[in-house]
Short mmCIF file of C-alpha atoms and ligand atoms in Angstrom, two decimals:
data_model
loop_
_atom_site.label_atom_id
_atom_site.label_comp_id
_atom_site.label_asym_id
_atom_site.label_seq_id
_atom_site.Cartn_x
_atom_site.Cartn_y
_atom_site.Cartn_z
CA UNK A 1043 -18.21 -0.08 9.47
CA UNK A 1044 -15.26 -2.72 8.74
CA UNK A 1045 -12.35 -2.11 6.22
CA UNK A 1046 -9.91 -4.56 5.36
CA UNK A 1047 -6.76 -3.81 2.93
CA UNK A 1048 -3.97 -5.77 2.16
CA UNK A 1049 -0.74 -5.90 0.73
CA UNK A 1050 0.98 -8.57 -1.25
CA UNK A 1051 2.82 -10.41 1.38
CA UNK A 1052 6.91 -10.83 0.29
CA UNK A 1053 9.16 -13.04 -1.03
CA UNK A 1054 11.73 -13.99 1.36
CA UNK A 1055 14.49 -14.82 -1.02
CA UNK A 1056 15.68 -11.81 -0.93
CA UNK A 1057 15.77 -8.00 1.88
CA UNK A 1058 12.80 -6.03 1.70
CA UNK A 1059 13.59 -3.31 -0.19
CA UNK A 1060 11.64 0.48 -2.39
CA UNK A 1061 8.94 -1.57 -3.78
CA UNK A 1062 8.22 -2.99 -0.88
CA UNK A 1063 8.06 0.08 1.16
CA UNK A 1064 5.87 1.36 -1.50
CA UNK A 1065 3.18 -0.27 -1.02
CA UNK A 1066 3.06 -1.30 2.42
CA UNK A 1067 3.32 2.42 2.56
CA UNK A 1068 0.21 2.85 0.35
CA UNK A 1069 -2.22 0.66 2.43
CA UNK A 1070 -1.37 2.24 5.19
CA UNK A 1071 -2.23 5.81 4.16
CA UNK A 1072 -5.51 3.95 3.47
CA UNK A 1073 -5.76 1.81 6.43
CA UNK A 1074 -4.64 5.29 8.81
CA UNK A 1075 -7.27 7.26 6.89
CA UNK A 1076 -10.18 4.86 7.52
CA UNK A 1077 -8.92 5.31 10.81
CA UNK A 1078 -9.09 9.23 11.35
CA UNK A 1079 -12.95 8.52 9.69
CA UNK A 1080 -14.10 6.05 13.03
CA UNK A 1081 -14.43 2.36 10.48
CA UNK A 1082 -13.02 -0.90 12.08
CA UNK A 1083 -9.80 -0.89 10.19
CA UNK A 1084 -7.83 -4.13 9.89
CA UNK A 1085 -4.38 -4.10 8.02
CA UNK A 1086 -2.81 -7.15 6.84
CA UNK A 1087 1.01 -7.61 5.21
CA UNK A 1088 3.59 -10.44 5.74
CA UNK A 1089 5.97 -12.75 4.20
CA UNK A 1090 5.93 -15.25 1.64
CA UNK A 1091 7.91 -17.68 2.60
CA UNK A 1092 6.93 -20.96 0.50
CA UNK A 1093 8.33 -22.24 -2.61
CA UNK A 1094 11.30 -22.79 -5.35
CA UNK A 1095 11.97 -18.92 -5.09
CA UNK A 1096 13.09 -19.19 -1.35
CA UNK A 1097 14.28 -22.84 -2.12
CA UNK A 1098 16.55 -21.70 -4.46
CA UNK A 1099 18.01 -18.99 -2.49
CA UNK A 1100 18.36 -20.83 0.61
CA UNK A 1101 20.38 -23.69 -1.54
CA UNK A 1102 22.59 -20.53 -2.96
CA UNK A 1103 22.95 -19.12 0.61
CA UNK A 1104 24.38 -22.34 2.31
CA UNK A 1105 21.11 -22.72 4.68
CA UNK A 1106 18.06 -24.29 5.33
CA UNK A 1107 14.62 -23.07 3.98
CA UNK A 1108 13.31 -22.67 7.07
CA UNK A 1109 16.61 -20.41 8.38
CA UNK A 1110 16.51 -18.23 5.13
CA UNK A 1111 12.78 -17.16 5.32
CA UNK A 1112 13.05 -16.73 9.51
CA UNK A 1113 15.94 -14.59 8.59
CA UNK A 1114 14.51 -12.87 5.81
CA UNK A 1115 11.11 -12.80 7.00
CA UNK A 1116 12.47 -11.05 10.26
CA UNK A 1117 13.93 -8.23 8.07
CA UNK A 1118 10.69 -7.41 6.57
CA UNK A 1119 8.71 -7.05 10.25
CA UNK A 1120 11.38 -4.56 10.90
CA UNK A 1121 10.53 -2.40 8.06
CA UNK A 1122 7.12 -1.60 9.36
CA UNK A 1123 7.59 0.40 12.23
CA UNK A 1124 10.14 1.92 10.43
CA UNK A 1125 7.97 3.01 7.39
CA UNK A 1126 5.19 4.08 10.06
CA UNK A 1127 3.40 1.23 9.04
CA UNK A 1128 0.22 0.29 11.25
CA UNK A 1129 -0.34 -3.32 10.33
CA UNK A 1130 -2.43 -4.99 12.66
CA UNK A 1131 -0.86 -8.01 11.68
CA UNK A 1132 1.84 -9.47 9.87
CA UNK A 1133 1.49 -12.93 9.21
CA UNK A 1134 4.01 -15.40 8.05
CA UNK A 1135 3.60 -18.29 5.52
CA UNK A 1136 5.14 -20.54 7.58
CA UNK A 1137 3.26 -19.72 10.18
CA UNK A 1138 1.73 -23.91 11.05
CA UNK A 1139 -1.56 -21.89 11.79
CA UNK A 1140 -0.99 -20.69 8.35
CA UNK A 1141 -0.40 -24.09 6.76
CA UNK A 1142 -3.08 -26.26 7.87
CA UNK A 1143 -6.19 -23.50 7.24
CA UNK A 1144 -4.61 -23.34 3.35
CA UNK A 1145 -5.08 -27.50 3.74
CA UNK A 1146 -8.38 -27.70 4.49
CA UNK A 1147 -9.34 -24.47 2.26
CA UNK A 1148 -8.24 -26.62 -0.72
CA UNK A 1149 -8.94 -29.70 1.14
CA UNK A 1150 -12.48 -28.45 0.36
CA UNK A 1151 -11.64 -26.67 -3.07
CA UNK A 1152 -10.78 -30.40 -3.67
CA UNK A 1153 -13.76 -31.57 -2.77
CA UNK A 1154 -15.89 -29.35 -4.31
CA UNK A 1155 -14.74 -31.36 -8.11
CA UNK A 1156 -11.98 -28.80 -8.54
CA UNK A 1157 -8.72 -30.32 -8.69
CA UNK A 1158 -7.75 -33.59 -10.43
CA UNK A 1159 -4.63 -35.28 -11.39
CA UNK A 1160 -3.16 -34.27 -14.87
CA UNK A 1161 0.53 -33.85 -16.24
CA UNK A 1162 1.61 -30.64 -17.30
CA UNK A 1163 4.84 -29.42 -20.16
CA UNK A 1164 5.45 -25.84 -20.77
CA UNK A 1165 7.51 -23.20 -19.55
CA UNK A 1166 8.12 -22.08 -15.91
CA UNK A 1167 9.80 -19.36 -14.80
CA UNK A 1168 11.41 -19.81 -11.53
CA UNK A 1169 11.98 -16.84 -10.27
CA UNK A 1170 8.37 -15.33 -10.69
CA UNK A 1171 7.35 -19.05 -10.35
CA UNK A 1172 4.86 -18.85 -13.12
CA UNK A 1173 4.63 -21.38 -15.42
CA UNK A 1174 4.31 -19.06 -18.86
CA UNK A 1175 1.84 -19.11 -21.93
CA UNK A 1176 1.04 -16.95 -24.83
CA UNK A 1177 2.38 -13.10 -24.91
CA UNK A 1178 3.76 -14.19 -20.92
CA UNK A 1179 6.94 -15.80 -23.40
CA UNK A 1180 9.90 -13.12 -23.76
CA UNK A 1181 11.89 -13.35 -26.88
CA UNK A 1182 13.85 -16.88 -26.91
CA UNK A 1183 11.98 -18.61 -24.43
CA UNK A 1184 12.64 -15.50 -22.06
CA UNK A 1185 10.86 -14.75 -18.46
CA UNK A 1186 10.06 -10.66 -19.93
CA UNK A 1187 10.08 -9.52 -15.88
CA UNK A 1188 13.58 -11.04 -14.22
CA UNK A 1189 15.10 -11.46 -18.09
CA UNK A 1190 15.96 -15.12 -17.63
CA UNK A 1191 15.85 -17.97 -19.86
CA UNK A 1192 12.47 -19.90 -19.02
CA UNK A 1193 12.54 -23.16 -17.99
CA UNK A 1194 10.92 -26.46 -19.53
CA UNK A 1195 8.70 -28.28 -16.97
CA UNK A 1196 6.86 -31.59 -17.90
CA UNK A 1197 5.75 -32.81 -14.20
CA UNK A 1198 2.53 -35.07 -13.07
CA UNK A 1199 0.72 -33.08 -10.55
CA UNK A 1200 -2.31 -31.95 -9.40
CA UNK A 1201 -4.86 -29.01 -11.87
CA UNK A 1202 -7.17 -26.64 -10.25
CA UNK A 1203 -9.99 -26.41 -13.12
CA UNK A 1204 -9.73 -22.92 -13.72
CA UNK A 1205 -11.10 -23.05 -17.02
CA UNK A 1206 -14.36 -24.02 -15.25
CA UNK A 1207 -14.32 -20.35 -14.44
CA UNK A 1208 -14.22 -18.75 -17.51
CA UNK A 1209 -18.08 -17.24 -17.20
CA UNK A 1210 -18.11 -17.18 -13.20
CA UNK A 1211 -15.03 -14.89 -13.88
CA UNK A 1212 -16.26 -12.95 -17.24
CA UNK A 1213 -19.32 -11.86 -15.10
CA UNK A 1214 -17.94 -10.65 -12.39
CA UNK A 1215 -16.09 -7.75 -13.82
CA UNK A 1216 -19.47 -6.96 -16.00
CA UNK A 1217 -21.33 -6.75 -13.02
CA UNK A 1218 -17.92 -4.90 -11.09
CA UNK A 1219 -16.63 -2.45 -13.13
CA UNK A 1220 -14.92 -1.29 -10.52
CA UNK A 1221 -13.22 -5.21 -9.38
CA UNK A 1222 -10.04 -4.07 -10.70
CA UNK A 1223 -8.62 -0.37 -11.33
CA UNK A 1224 -6.77 1.33 -13.04
CA UNK A 1225 -9.22 0.27 -15.69
CA UNK A 1226 -5.77 -0.60 -17.86
CA UNK A 1227 -5.53 -3.44 -15.32
CA UNK A 1228 -8.82 -4.04 -16.10
CA UNK A 1229 -8.67 -4.22 -19.61
CA UNK A 1230 -5.32 -7.02 -19.43
CA UNK A 1231 -6.62 -8.51 -16.95
CA UNK A 1232 -10.13 -9.39 -19.01
CA UNK A 1233 -8.42 -9.82 -22.02
CA UNK A 1234 -6.23 -12.64 -20.26
CA UNK A 1235 -9.25 -13.87 -19.23
CA UNK A 1236 -11.68 -14.09 -22.77
CA UNK A 1237 -8.41 -15.42 -24.37
CA UNK A 1238 -9.35 -18.25 -22.66
CA UNK A 1239 -8.44 -19.96 -19.18
CA UNK A 1240 -6.52 -23.06 -19.06
CA UNK A 1241 -6.75 -25.45 -15.82
CA UNK A 1242 -3.19 -24.45 -13.93
CA UNK A 1243 -1.23 -26.93 -11.25
CA UNK A 1244 -2.07 -26.43 -8.42
CA UNK A 1245 0.34 -28.26 -6.26
CA UNK A 1246 4.52 -29.28 -7.42
CA UNK A 1247 5.97 -32.85 -6.98
CA UNK A 1248 9.97 -32.80 -5.94
CA UNK A 1249 9.50 -29.80 -3.70
CA UNK A 1250 9.58 -30.91 0.31
CA UNK A 1251 9.52 -27.00 0.71
CA UNK A 1252 6.17 -25.99 1.30
CA UNK A 1253 2.35 -26.87 2.64
CA UNK A 1254 1.83 -30.37 2.50
CA UNK A 1255 -1.30 -31.79 -0.14
CA UNK A 1256 -3.38 -33.38 2.57
CA UNK A 1257 -4.51 -36.17 -0.06
CA UNK A 1258 -1.17 -36.78 -1.61
CA UNK A 1259 1.93 -35.97 0.89
CA UNK A 1260 4.45 -37.01 -1.91
CA UNK A 1261 3.27 -32.80 -3.17
CA UNK A 1262 3.46 -29.88 -2.24
CA UNK A 1263 0.92 -26.83 -2.97
CA UNK A 1264 2.13 -24.63 -6.13
CA UNK A 1265 3.19 -21.61 -4.09
CA UNK A 1266 0.63 -19.10 -5.20
CA UNK A 1267 -2.13 -21.81 -3.66
CA UNK A 1268 -0.73 -21.17 -0.44
CA UNK A 1269 0.10 -17.52 -1.18
CA UNK A 1270 -2.90 -15.82 -1.93
CA UNK A 1271 -5.05 -18.22 0.98
CA UNK A 1272 -2.41 -15.86 3.46
CA UNK A 1273 -5.73 -13.20 2.98
CA UNK A 1274 -8.41 -15.19 4.47
CA UNK A 1275 -6.00 -17.85 6.61
CA UNK A 1276 -4.98 -14.31 8.88
CA UNK A 1277 -8.35 -13.71 10.06
CA UNK A 1278 -8.43 -17.00 11.84
CA UNK A 1279 -5.66 -16.72 13.50
CA UNK A 1280 -4.34 -12.49 13.72
CA UNK A 1281 -6.04 -12.50 17.29
CA UNK A 1282 -5.71 -14.47 19.94
CA UNK A 1283 -9.09 -16.63 20.26
CA UNK A 1284 -11.03 -14.51 18.28
CA UNK A 1285 -11.89 -15.52 14.57
CA UNK A 1286 -12.45 -12.17 12.41
CA UNK A 1287 -13.60 -14.10 9.43
CA UNK A 1288 -16.98 -12.42 9.13
CA UNK A 1289 -15.85 -9.32 10.41
CA UNK A 1290 -13.66 -8.12 8.02
CA UNK A 1291 -14.01 -10.77 4.77
CA UNK A 1292 -14.44 -9.59 1.79
CA UNK A 1293 -11.27 -7.18 1.75
CA UNK A 1294 -12.10 -3.47 0.86
CA UNK A 1295 -8.87 -3.01 -0.98
CA UNK A 1296 -6.25 -5.43 -1.98
CA UNK A 1297 -3.30 -3.53 -2.87
CA UNK A 1298 -0.28 -4.58 -5.04
CA UNK A 1299 1.89 -3.97 -8.23
CA UNK A 1300 1.34 -4.68 -11.71
CA UNK A 1301 3.55 -7.41 -11.61
CA UNK A 1302 1.53 -10.45 -10.17
CA UNK A 1303 -2.36 -9.26 -11.84
CA UNK A 1304 -2.90 -11.79 -13.38
CA UNK A 1305 -2.70 -14.22 -9.59
CA UNK A 1306 -4.84 -11.49 -7.90
CA UNK A 1307 -7.55 -10.82 -10.59
CA UNK A 1308 -8.04 -13.81 -12.20
CA UNK A 1309 -6.61 -16.86 -10.05
CA UNK A 1310 -7.60 -16.41 -6.30
CA UNK A 1311 -11.42 -14.99 -7.72
CA UNK A 1312 -11.55 -18.21 -9.19
CA UNK A 1313 -10.17 -20.02 -6.04
CA UNK A 1314 -12.41 -18.07 -3.93
CA UNK A 1315 -15.08 -19.16 -5.40
CA UNK A 1316 -14.16 -22.71 -5.79
CA UNK A 1317 -13.47 -22.98 -2.07
CA UNK A 1318 -17.41 -20.72 -2.02
CA UNK A 1319 -16.09 -18.00 -0.01
CA UNK A 1320 -16.97 -13.98 -0.85
CA UNK A 1321 -14.75 -12.77 -3.42
CA UNK A 1322 -12.62 -9.50 -2.38
CA UNK A 1323 -14.57 -6.02 -3.45
CA UNK A 1324 -11.63 -4.01 -5.23
CA UNK A 1325 -8.36 -4.95 -6.52
CA UNK A 1326 -6.04 -2.05 -6.58
CA UNK A 1327 -3.25 -2.19 -9.30
CA UNK A 1328 -0.04 0.27 -8.44
CA UNK A 1329 2.92 0.59 -11.31
CA UNK A 1330 6.43 -0.08 -10.84
CA UNK A 1331 9.50 2.45 -8.85
CA UNK A 1332 11.37 2.42 -12.13
CA UNK A 1333 15.59 3.43 -11.47
CA UNK A 1334 17.03 4.01 -13.90
CA UNK A 1335 14.07 3.45 -16.21
CA UNK A 1336 14.34 -0.04 -15.12
CA UNK A 1337 12.16 -1.92 -12.88
CA UNK A 1338 14.08 -2.08 -9.47
CA UNK A 1339 13.86 -5.42 -7.80
CA UNK A 1340 16.20 -7.62 -6.35
CA UNK A 1341 16.92 -9.61 -9.06
CA UNK A 1342 18.39 -6.76 -10.87
CA UNK A 1343 20.46 -5.48 -8.39
CA UNK A 1344 19.07 -1.61 -8.87
CA UNK A 1345 17.55 -0.99 -5.40
CA UNK A 1346 17.26 2.17 -3.54
CA UNK A 1347 17.71 1.11 0.34
CA UNK A 1348 14.91 2.19 2.24
CA UNK A 1349 16.49 2.11 4.77
CA UNK A 1350 19.40 4.39 4.19
CA UNK A 1351 17.15 7.13 3.28
CA UNK A 1352 14.57 7.47 6.81
CA UNK A 1353 18.04 7.02 8.73
CA UNK A 1354 18.68 10.56 6.86
CA UNK A 1355 15.69 11.85 6.04
CA UNK A 1356 12.95 10.28 8.12
CA UNK A 1357 10.25 7.87 7.58
CA UNK A 1358 7.46 10.89 7.01
CA UNK A 1359 9.75 12.28 3.90
CA UNK A 1360 9.87 8.89 2.21
CA UNK A 1361 6.64 8.29 2.38
CA UNK A 1362 5.16 11.61 0.99
CA UNK A 1363 8.07 11.26 -1.54
CA UNK A 1364 6.60 7.77 -3.39
CA UNK A 1365 3.17 8.79 -2.94
CA UNK A 1366 3.75 12.86 -4.22
CA UNK A 1367 6.64 11.67 -7.09
CA UNK A 1368 4.78 8.83 -8.94
CA UNK A 1369 0.98 8.89 -9.60
CA UNK A 1370 -0.20 5.92 -8.03
CA UNK A 1371 -1.34 3.23 -10.93
CA UNK A 1372 1.57 4.28 -12.94
CA UNK A 1373 5.07 3.86 -13.21
CA UNK A 1374 7.21 5.97 -12.17
CA UNK A 1375 11.40 7.07 -11.84
CA UNK A 1376 12.81 7.82 -8.28
CA UNK A 1377 16.16 8.75 -7.06
CA UNK A 1378 18.08 10.29 -4.71
CA UNK A 1379 17.82 13.72 -6.69
CA UNK A 1380 14.19 13.85 -7.16
CA UNK A 1381 13.98 13.15 -3.57
CA UNK A 1382 15.74 15.86 -2.11
CA UNK A 1383 14.91 18.28 -4.41
CA UNK A 1384 11.18 17.37 -3.29
CA UNK A 1385 12.51 17.33 0.40
CA UNK A 1386 14.03 20.80 0.08
CA UNK A 1387 11.06 22.52 -2.23
CA UNK A 1388 7.96 21.11 -0.54
CA UNK A 1389 8.53 19.02 2.51
CA UNK A 1390 11.16 21.80 3.83
CA UNK A 1391 9.89 25.15 2.27
CA UNK A 1392 6.12 24.64 1.62
CA UNK A 1393 4.92 22.87 4.30
CA UNK A 1394 7.98 23.34 6.94
CA UNK A 1395 8.67 26.50 6.74
CA UNK A 1396 5.11 27.53 6.66
CA UNK A 1397 4.63 25.83 10.01
CA UNK A 1398 7.62 27.28 11.72
CA UNK A 1399 7.15 30.64 10.23
CA UNK A 1400 2.87 30.56 11.50
CA UNK A 1401 3.63 29.37 14.95
CA UNK A 1402 6.76 32.11 14.94
CA UNK A 1403 4.35 34.75 14.26
CA UNK A 1404 2.17 34.05 16.33
CA UNK A 1405 4.64 33.49 19.07
CA UNK A 1406 5.92 36.66 18.76
CA UNK A 1407 2.98 39.01 18.36
CA UNK A 1408 0.31 37.05 20.56
CA UNK A 1409 2.22 35.80 22.83
CA UNK A 1410 1.31 32.46 21.56
CA UNK A 1411 -2.52 32.65 21.74
CA UNK A 1412 -4.66 32.54 18.53
CA UNK A 1413 -7.77 35.30 18.66
CA UNK A 1414 -11.16 33.52 18.54
CA UNK A 1415 -12.36 35.80 15.84
CA UNK A 1416 -14.15 35.27 12.13
CA UNK A 1417 -11.50 33.65 8.95
CA UNK A 1418 -10.29 35.33 6.14
CA UNK A 1419 -13.46 34.72 3.37
CA UNK A 1420 -11.30 34.07 0.35
CA UNK A 1421 -9.17 32.00 2.32
CA UNK A 1422 -12.73 30.20 3.66
CA UNK A 1423 -14.09 29.78 0.13
CA UNK A 1424 -10.53 28.28 -1.46
CA UNK A 1425 -10.20 25.47 1.82
CA UNK A 1426 -13.96 24.91 1.20
CA UNK A 1427 -14.97 20.42 1.22
CA UNK A 1428 -11.03 19.73 1.24
CA UNK A 1429 -12.58 17.05 3.44
CA UNK A 1430 -14.92 15.52 1.61
CA UNK A 1431 -12.84 15.93 -1.72
CA UNK A 1432 -9.82 14.16 0.16
CA UNK A 1433 -11.81 11.11 1.44
CA UNK A 1434 -13.40 10.82 -1.96
CA UNK A 1435 -9.89 10.58 -3.64
CA UNK A 1436 -8.84 8.45 -1.23
CA UNK A 1437 -11.74 6.48 -1.68
CA UNK A 1438 -11.28 5.78 -5.08
CA UNK A 1439 -6.86 4.82 -3.43
CA UNK A 1440 -5.59 7.95 -5.69
CA UNK A 1441 -3.07 9.35 -2.64
CA UNK A 1442 -1.29 11.41 -6.14
CA UNK A 1443 -4.20 13.32 -6.38
CA UNK A 1444 -4.99 13.33 -2.30
CA UNK A 1445 -1.92 14.85 -1.39
CA UNK A 1446 -2.08 17.58 -4.55
CA UNK A 1447 -5.68 18.44 -2.99
CA UNK A 1448 -4.08 18.86 -0.32
CA UNK A 1449 -0.98 20.60 -1.62
CA UNK A 1450 -2.86 23.31 -3.98
CA UNK A 1451 -4.26 24.22 0.34
CA UNK A 1452 -0.42 24.45 1.17
CA UNK A 1453 0.15 26.58 -1.41
CA UNK A 1454 -2.54 28.40 -1.02
CA UNK A 1455 -1.38 29.22 2.62
CA UNK A 1456 1.87 30.58 1.61
CA UNK A 1457 0.75 32.77 -0.92
CA UNK A 1458 -1.27 33.81 1.24
CA UNK A 1459 1.26 34.99 4.08
CA UNK A 1460 3.35 36.59 0.63
CA UNK A 1461 -0.17 38.91 0.09
CA UNK A 1462 -1.22 39.87 3.97
CA UNK A 1463 2.95 40.08 4.48
CA UNK A 1464 1.63 40.25 8.16
CA UNK A 1465 4.90 41.67 9.25
CA UNK A 1466 3.74 44.83 7.87
CA UNK A 1467 0.51 45.19 9.86
CA UNK A 1468 2.63 44.32 13.01
CA UNK A 1469 4.12 47.67 12.90
CA UNK A 1470 1.20 49.75 12.67
CA UNK A 1471 -0.88 48.87 15.68
CA UNK A 1472 -3.84 50.50 14.55
CA UNK A 1473 -4.24 47.23 12.53
CA UNK A 1474 -4.36 45.09 15.40
CA UNK A 1475 -7.77 43.69 14.73
CA UNK A 1476 -6.67 42.97 10.89
CA UNK A 1477 -3.42 41.06 12.13
CA UNK A 1478 -5.54 38.66 14.30
CA UNK A 1479 -7.87 37.52 11.39
CA UNK A 1480 -4.22 36.78 9.31
CA UNK A 1481 -2.67 34.83 11.95
CA UNK A 1482 -6.05 33.17 13.07
CA UNK A 1483 -7.14 32.31 9.77
CA UNK A 1484 -3.54 30.95 9.17
CA UNK A 1485 -3.33 28.65 11.80
CA UNK A 1486 -6.59 27.15 11.24
CA UNK A 1487 -5.37 26.81 7.85
CA UNK A 1488 -2.25 24.54 9.25
CA UNK A 1489 -4.18 22.72 11.17
CA UNK A 1490 -6.78 22.14 7.98
CA UNK A 1491 -4.15 20.39 6.10
CA UNK A 1492 -2.41 19.26 8.76
CA UNK A 1493 -4.91 16.47 10.08
CA UNK A 1494 -5.96 15.63 6.23
CA UNK A 1495 -2.37 14.95 5.73
CA UNK A 1496 -1.40 12.31 8.60
CA UNK A 1497 -2.10 9.55 7.63
CA UNK A 1498 0.39 10.42 4.88
CA UNK A 1499 2.96 12.08 7.52
CA UNK A 1500 1.67 10.45 10.82
CA UNK A 1501 4.66 12.17 12.61
CA UNK A 1502 5.34 14.88 11.32
CA UNK A 1503 1.85 15.57 11.22
CA UNK A 1504 1.34 14.91 15.64
CA UNK A 1505 4.05 17.12 16.58
CA UNK A 1506 2.37 20.28 14.74
CA UNK A 1507 -0.90 19.70 15.80
CA UNK A 1508 0.68 19.27 19.57
CA UNK A 1509 2.39 22.62 19.30
CA UNK A 1510 -1.31 23.87 17.80
CA UNK A 1511 -2.63 22.62 20.61
CA UNK A 1512 -5.27 20.44 19.10
CA UNK A 1513 -4.05 17.30 18.65
CA UNK A 1514 -7.22 15.42 17.28
CA UNK A 1515 -6.90 14.15 14.09
CA UNK A 1516 -10.28 12.72 13.50
CA UNK A 1517 -11.79 12.95 10.10
CA UNK A 1518 -13.88 16.14 10.80
CA UNK A 1519 -11.16 18.18 11.99
CA UNK A 1520 -10.22 18.24 8.55
CA UNK A 1521 -12.65 20.48 7.96
CA UNK A 1522 -11.73 24.44 7.49
CA UNK A 1523 -13.56 25.59 10.91
CA UNK A 1524 -14.85 29.62 9.57
CA UNK A 1525 -14.10 31.22 12.72
CA UNK A 1526 -11.82 30.06 15.63
CA UNK A 1527 -12.16 29.07 18.83
CA UNK A 1528 -8.83 30.80 19.90
CA UNK A 1529 -5.89 27.95 20.30
CA UNK A 1530 -2.45 28.30 22.14
CA UNK A 1531 0.24 27.13 20.33
CA UNK A 1532 4.19 26.80 21.25
CA UNK A 1533 7.56 26.74 19.46
CA UNK A 1534 8.21 24.17 17.31
CA UNK A 1535 11.84 23.12 16.44
CA UNK A 1536 12.07 22.50 11.90
CA UNK A 1537 10.58 20.23 10.81
CA UNK A 1538 12.35 19.00 8.59
CA UNK A 1539 15.80 20.36 8.49
CA UNK A 1540 18.00 20.33 5.53
CA UNK A 1541 20.98 17.28 5.94
O1 ME8 B 141 5.36 -11.65 -5.71
N1 ME8 B 141 8.47 -1.25 -7.61
O2 ME8 B 141 6.50 -10.96 -3.62
P1 ME8 B 141 8.04 -9.59 -4.44
C1 ME8 B 141 6.33 -0.87 -7.58
N2 ME8 B 141 5.21 -12.91 -2.79
N3 ME8 B 141 6.13 -2.23 -6.33
C2 ME8 B 141 7.16 -2.94 -6.20
C3 ME8 B 141 8.08 -3.29 -7.12
C4 ME8 B 141 9.01 -2.21 -7.60
N4 ME8 B 141 10.18 -1.84 -8.37
N5 ME8 B 141 9.28 -4.20 -6.56
C5 ME8 B 141 8.18 -5.05 -5.56
C6 ME8 B 141 5.85 -11.56 -4.52
N6 ME8 B 141 7.22 -4.32 -5.82
C7 ME8 B 141 4.47 -13.17 -4.16
C8 ME8 B 141 3.15 -11.76 -3.66
S1 ME8 B 141 0.75 -11.92 -2.56
C9 ME8 B 141 -0.56 -13.42 -2.01
C10 ME8 B 141 2.28 -13.29 -3.16
C11 ME8 B 141 5.92 -4.27 -4.53
O3 ME8 B 141 8.25 -10.18 -2.75
C12 ME8 B 141 4.62 -4.60 -5.15
O4 ME8 B 141 3.62 -4.37 -4.57
O5 ME8 B 141 8.71 -10.32 -5.09
C13 ME8 B 141 4.40 -5.76 -6.07
O6 ME8 B 141 3.42 -6.49 -6.47
C14 ME8 B 141 5.71 -6.98 -4.75
O7 ME8 B 141 6.19 -5.99 -4.30
C15 ME8 B 141 5.69 -8.16 -4.95
O8 ME8 B 141 6.28 -8.44 -3.95
#
């Protein structure tokens, strides 16, 4: 089955930070997991390069928008392998093929009668590139996201008839209760729709860094139209000589942070309908990573550098920490102290030690060979359904719960070692068969949790599976097998050394 997952495309007005890594890592876990299940996966990420925020940042830096876009887009692209993102393509909206596709699709929207010339007057945030109305306006006409004064804008431009989609959008939400998740975000989007949709500007005058409106070269498209369309335009040119649109569109899961809910849950489906395209299957919205209680953001300057964390502890540790620490969907605080605590207690101790000592004991007492015996019935019971449970949680895009379901088994294996005390059994030669069962059960448990963890921590799990002599990561392999066929293990270095 085709499975298309996307992240937002990130603004190049600054450098990548942990917030960007977060969404990309979550999408990557889904993509890798679906590949384990044999699905036909396409995973897209990239950079949003046009518009006022980028033009303003370039001006401040004394470079052209294109220079700034090239420089910062390269940083985002470099982040991808560092966080072990397995994206199938990285789109840049300054790519002429994207520009051409936006023009073609917007021309279609225009020809279908959804675009007209009008005059806009209202409050605008240049950092959000968003026209604010009603509850979106903070005290004293400020932007609640950036804390800056909103600008009073009045201009002649092209309007998109968002109001024409009031009913279709209400119907979309009614027919698909899971279209936007979690439910709080669905309700938020729905109440925005029900409060009455006004038409929105879809072009800007007096701005040159953007996609030219084909029927009015004096204007460029409002950056959100250009940006949202990336999810469909990329499929046209991501593979040389092939158009992947029919294969992957509509996207299965579009992941976004809650800051851009309105654009993705309201504007985006309306644009798709206006263009005669299918609407995405689901939008999954996560919360904010907070530092010192505030949203981490470039403009606030309170950013934890993912590159530093990766250099010291590795990408697997960062991936694990972010998805484990912050309940996916809710806001949550992250920081060095919390990171080090999870790293030490869960990665180094719970999982790393489990792997080291399991493999070491099999080496010491069985010369590296796991006996082909029936496994401990109690342990077998506690592992029942691990594969089904984790797959269901990831189908619902609940990576934090999926990790917990796995960690319940990791902790169970550690308890099993303590309870069985194999070092005692090893002292009594007549209990040799018992030792075989304990070690084989442990090795199988380690193998099962490791396959289940593979999409979260691709690097360390690959190492463990190699040392267990069972490199298979297909999802069937996540199931615990109640009897063994004998594995051959080899010594392993500490997976998460204490820094
Ligand atoms: O909004 N916590 O780009 P952007 C969690 N270009 N996630 C965070 C975060 C935080 N503190 N900060 C950023 C844009 N993110 C537009 C999107 S899409 C067609 C265009 C993540 O660079 C989160 O996914 O401001 C958020 O939605 C996104 O980065 C915003 O990135």
